[in-house]
Coordinates of C-alpha atoms in Angstrom, one line a residue:
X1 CA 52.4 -5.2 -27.4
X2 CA 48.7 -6.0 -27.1
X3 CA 46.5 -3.0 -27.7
X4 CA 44.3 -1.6 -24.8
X5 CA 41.0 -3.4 -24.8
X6 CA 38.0 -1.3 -25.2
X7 CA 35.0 -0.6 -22.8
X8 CA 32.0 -2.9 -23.6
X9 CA 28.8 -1.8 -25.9
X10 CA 25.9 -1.3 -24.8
X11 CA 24.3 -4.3 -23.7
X12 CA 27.4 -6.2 -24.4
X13 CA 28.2 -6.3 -20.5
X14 CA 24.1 -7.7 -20.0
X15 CA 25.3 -10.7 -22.6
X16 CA 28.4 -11.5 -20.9
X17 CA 26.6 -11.9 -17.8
X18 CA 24.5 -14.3 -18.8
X19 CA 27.0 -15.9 -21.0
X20 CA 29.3 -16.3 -17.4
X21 CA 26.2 -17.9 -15.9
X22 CA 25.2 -20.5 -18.9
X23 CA 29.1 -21.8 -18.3
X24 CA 29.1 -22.0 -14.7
X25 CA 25.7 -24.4 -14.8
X26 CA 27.2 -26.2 -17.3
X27 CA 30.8 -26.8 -15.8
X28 CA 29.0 -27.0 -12.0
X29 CA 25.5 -28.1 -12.9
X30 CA 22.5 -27.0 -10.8
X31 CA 24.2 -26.4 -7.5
X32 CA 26.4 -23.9 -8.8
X33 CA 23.0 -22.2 -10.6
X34 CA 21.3 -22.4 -7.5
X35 CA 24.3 -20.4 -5.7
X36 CA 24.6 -17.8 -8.2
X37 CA 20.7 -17.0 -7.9
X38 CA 21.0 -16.7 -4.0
X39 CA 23.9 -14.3 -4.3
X40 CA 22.1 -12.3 -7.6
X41 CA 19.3 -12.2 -5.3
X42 CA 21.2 -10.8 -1.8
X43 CA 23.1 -8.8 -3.9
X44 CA 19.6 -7.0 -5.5
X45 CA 18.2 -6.9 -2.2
X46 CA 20.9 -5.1 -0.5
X47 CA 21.0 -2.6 -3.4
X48 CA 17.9 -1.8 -2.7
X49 CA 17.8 -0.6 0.8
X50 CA 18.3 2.7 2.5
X51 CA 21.0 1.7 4.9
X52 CA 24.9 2.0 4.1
X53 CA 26.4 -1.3 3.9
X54 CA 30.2 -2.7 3.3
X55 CA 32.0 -1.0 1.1
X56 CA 29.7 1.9 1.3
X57 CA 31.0 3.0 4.6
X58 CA 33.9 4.9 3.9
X59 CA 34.3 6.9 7.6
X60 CA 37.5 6.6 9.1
X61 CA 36.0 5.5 12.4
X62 CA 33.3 3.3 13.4
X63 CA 31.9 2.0 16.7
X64 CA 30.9 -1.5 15.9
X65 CA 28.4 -4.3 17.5
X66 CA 29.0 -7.9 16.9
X67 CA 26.6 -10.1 15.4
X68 CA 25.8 -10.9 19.5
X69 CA 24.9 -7.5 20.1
X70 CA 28.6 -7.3 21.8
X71 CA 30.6 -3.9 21.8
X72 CA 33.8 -4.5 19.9
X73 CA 34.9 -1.0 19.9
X74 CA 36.0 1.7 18.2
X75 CA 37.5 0.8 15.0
X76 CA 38.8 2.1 11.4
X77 CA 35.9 1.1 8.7
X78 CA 39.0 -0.9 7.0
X79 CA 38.9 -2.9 10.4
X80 CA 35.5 -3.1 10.4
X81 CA 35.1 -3.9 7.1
X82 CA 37.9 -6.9 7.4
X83 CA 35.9 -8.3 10.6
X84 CA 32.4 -8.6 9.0
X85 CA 34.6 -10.2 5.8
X86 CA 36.5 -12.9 8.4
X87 CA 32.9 -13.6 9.6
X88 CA 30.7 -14.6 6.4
X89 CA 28.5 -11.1 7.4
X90 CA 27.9 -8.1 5.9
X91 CA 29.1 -4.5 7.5
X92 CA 25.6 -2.0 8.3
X93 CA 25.9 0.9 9.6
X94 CA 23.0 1.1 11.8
X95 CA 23.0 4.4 13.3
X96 CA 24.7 7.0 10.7
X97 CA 24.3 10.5 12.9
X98 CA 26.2 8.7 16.1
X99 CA 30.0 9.9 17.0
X100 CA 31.6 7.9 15.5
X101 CA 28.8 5.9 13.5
X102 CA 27.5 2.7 14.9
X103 CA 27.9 -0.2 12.9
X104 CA 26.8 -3.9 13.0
X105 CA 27.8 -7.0 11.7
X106 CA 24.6 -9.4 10.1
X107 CA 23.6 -11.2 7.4
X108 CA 22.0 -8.5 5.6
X109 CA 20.1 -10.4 3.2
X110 CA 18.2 -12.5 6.0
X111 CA 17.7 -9.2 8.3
X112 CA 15.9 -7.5 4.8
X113 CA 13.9 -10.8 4.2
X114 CA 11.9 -11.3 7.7
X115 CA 11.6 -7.3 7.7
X116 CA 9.6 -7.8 4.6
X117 CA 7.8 -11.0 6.4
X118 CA 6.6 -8.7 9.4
X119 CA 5.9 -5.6 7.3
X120 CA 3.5 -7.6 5.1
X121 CA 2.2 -9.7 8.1
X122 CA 0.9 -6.5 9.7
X123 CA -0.4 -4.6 6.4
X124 CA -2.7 -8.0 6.4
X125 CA -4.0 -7.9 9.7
X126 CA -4.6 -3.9 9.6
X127 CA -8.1 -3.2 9.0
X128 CA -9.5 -0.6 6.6
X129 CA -12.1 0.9 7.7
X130 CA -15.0 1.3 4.9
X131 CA -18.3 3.8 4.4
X132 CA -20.9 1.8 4.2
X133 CA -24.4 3.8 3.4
X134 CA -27.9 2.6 4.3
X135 CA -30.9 4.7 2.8
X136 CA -34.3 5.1 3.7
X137 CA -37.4 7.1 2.6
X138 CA -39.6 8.9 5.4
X139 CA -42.6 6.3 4.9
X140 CA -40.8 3.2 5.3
X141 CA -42.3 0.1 6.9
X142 CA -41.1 -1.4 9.8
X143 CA -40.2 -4.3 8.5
X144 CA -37.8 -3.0 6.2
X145 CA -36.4 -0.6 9.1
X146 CA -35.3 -3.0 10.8
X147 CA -33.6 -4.7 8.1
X148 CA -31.8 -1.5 7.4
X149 CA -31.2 -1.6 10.9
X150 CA -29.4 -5.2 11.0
X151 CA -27.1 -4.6 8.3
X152 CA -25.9 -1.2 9.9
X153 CA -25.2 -3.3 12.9
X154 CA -23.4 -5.8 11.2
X155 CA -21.3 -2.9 9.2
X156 CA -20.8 -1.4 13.0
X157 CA -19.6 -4.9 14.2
X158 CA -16.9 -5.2 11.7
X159 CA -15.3 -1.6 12.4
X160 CA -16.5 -0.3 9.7
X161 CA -18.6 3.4 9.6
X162 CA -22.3 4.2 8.6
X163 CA -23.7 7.0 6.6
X164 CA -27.4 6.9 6.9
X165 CA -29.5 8.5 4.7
X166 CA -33.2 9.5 4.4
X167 CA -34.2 10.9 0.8
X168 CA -37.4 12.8 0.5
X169 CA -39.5 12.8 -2.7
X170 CA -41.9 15.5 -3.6
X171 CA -44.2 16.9 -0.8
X172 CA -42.1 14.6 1.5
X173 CA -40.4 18.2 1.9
X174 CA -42.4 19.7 4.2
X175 CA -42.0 16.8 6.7
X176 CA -38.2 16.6 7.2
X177 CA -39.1 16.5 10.4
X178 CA -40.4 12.6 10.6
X179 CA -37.1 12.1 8.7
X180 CA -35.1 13.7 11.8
X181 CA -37.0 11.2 14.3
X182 CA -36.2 8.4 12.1
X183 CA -32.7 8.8 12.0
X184 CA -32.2 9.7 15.6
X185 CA -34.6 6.6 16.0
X186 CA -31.8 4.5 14.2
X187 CA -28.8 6.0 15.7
X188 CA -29.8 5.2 19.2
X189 CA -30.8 1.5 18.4
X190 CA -27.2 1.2 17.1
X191 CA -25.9 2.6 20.7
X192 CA -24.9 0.1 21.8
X193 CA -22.3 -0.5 18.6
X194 CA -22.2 3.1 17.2
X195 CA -21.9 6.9 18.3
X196 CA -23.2 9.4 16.4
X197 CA -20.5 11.8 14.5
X198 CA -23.3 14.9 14.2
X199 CA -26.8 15.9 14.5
X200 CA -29.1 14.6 10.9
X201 CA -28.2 17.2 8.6
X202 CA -30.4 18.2 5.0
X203 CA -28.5 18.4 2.1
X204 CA -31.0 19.2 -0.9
X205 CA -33.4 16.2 -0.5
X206 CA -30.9 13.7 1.4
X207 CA -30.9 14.0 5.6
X208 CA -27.7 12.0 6.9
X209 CA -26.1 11.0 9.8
X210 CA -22.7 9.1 10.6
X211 CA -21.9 6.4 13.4
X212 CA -19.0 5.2 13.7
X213 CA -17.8 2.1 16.0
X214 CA -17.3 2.8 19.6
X215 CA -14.2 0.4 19.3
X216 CA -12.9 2.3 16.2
X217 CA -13.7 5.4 17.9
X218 CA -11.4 4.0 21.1
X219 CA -8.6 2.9 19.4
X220 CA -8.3 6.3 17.5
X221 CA -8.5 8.3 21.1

């Protein structure tokens, strides 16, 4: 009588799964590689997902939708199970605090796959929006005003907000006032772009103000 074989090591189960796959591309060659890297690769994805699929559903009833979006019933998860099997799909349970739970039969692997496509699509055409600052001193010229004044427009056009900032040096102090002007001045060349978040506010020597984009300001109402 044979003795009982023994669990593997550790590891040893790693290095007979790779040893099963260096035989079956040798005996198959590259198609039978390439078909045990699709299903590592379903298999992975699957695992990794919130919903319960297949064998995971283990409630004695289940109301399950076709492939079609058809009604097939109500149905054991054995049943169920059996169905998605005879079909090539995977078993999902789609709705888990139903009575009975829904279920649906799909190729989960595909469904995960163009999830992921439109998840990413829309995280790149989101826009962040940024801070951008532009400073000033009280005695600047106007030809560097409206410079200043340019870029904050083109920072406003791209969605983005605008701290403007006025920084007074020494006796500049006891003039805050022309500061004030100058930055009401700016905000209300930006109007037509920009709305002003607050009145010019002094901070130790810094006087600022925020705009932010009317079509920001929209889309967040």
């Amino acid at each position: 009588m044979a003795p009982p074989s023994s669990p593997p090591a550790a590891g040893e189960g790693v290095n007979m799964v790779k040893s099963a796959q260096m035989k079956c591309a040798f005996r198959c060659g590259r198609g039978c590689l390439a078909a045990f890297t699709f299903l590592f690769w379903r298999c992975v994805t699957i695992a990794n997902t919130a919903h319960q699929i297949n064998e995971e559903i283990r409630d004695r009833e289940v109301r399950l939708i076709g492939a079609d979006g058809a009604q097939l019933g109500v149905m054991s998860a054995r049943e169920a199970q059996a169905r998605a099997d005879e079909a090539g799909l995977d078993l999902v349970k789609i709705s888990p605090t139903a009575t009975p739970p829904v279920c649906k039969l799909m190729d989960y692997g595909k469904y995960r796959f163009e999830q992921a496509k439109r998840e990413k699509e829309a995280k790149k055409n989101q826009h962040v929006v940024e801070i951008k600052e532009v400073r000033m001193s009280p005695g600047i010229d106007i030809g560097d005003f409206n410079t200043k004044l340019r870029n904050a427009q083109k920072f406003l056009g791209e969605g983005n907000r605008v701290k403007v900032t006025v920084r007074f040096r020494g006796r500049e102090m006891a003039h805050t006032d022309i500061g004030k002007k100058l930055l009401l001045d700016f905000a209300g060349q930006c109007g037509e772009l920009a709305v002003m978040d607050k009145e010019p506010k002094l901070e130790g020597r810094h006087m600022s103000i925020f705009l932010s984009a009317k079509s920001a300001k929209t889309n967040k109402q």
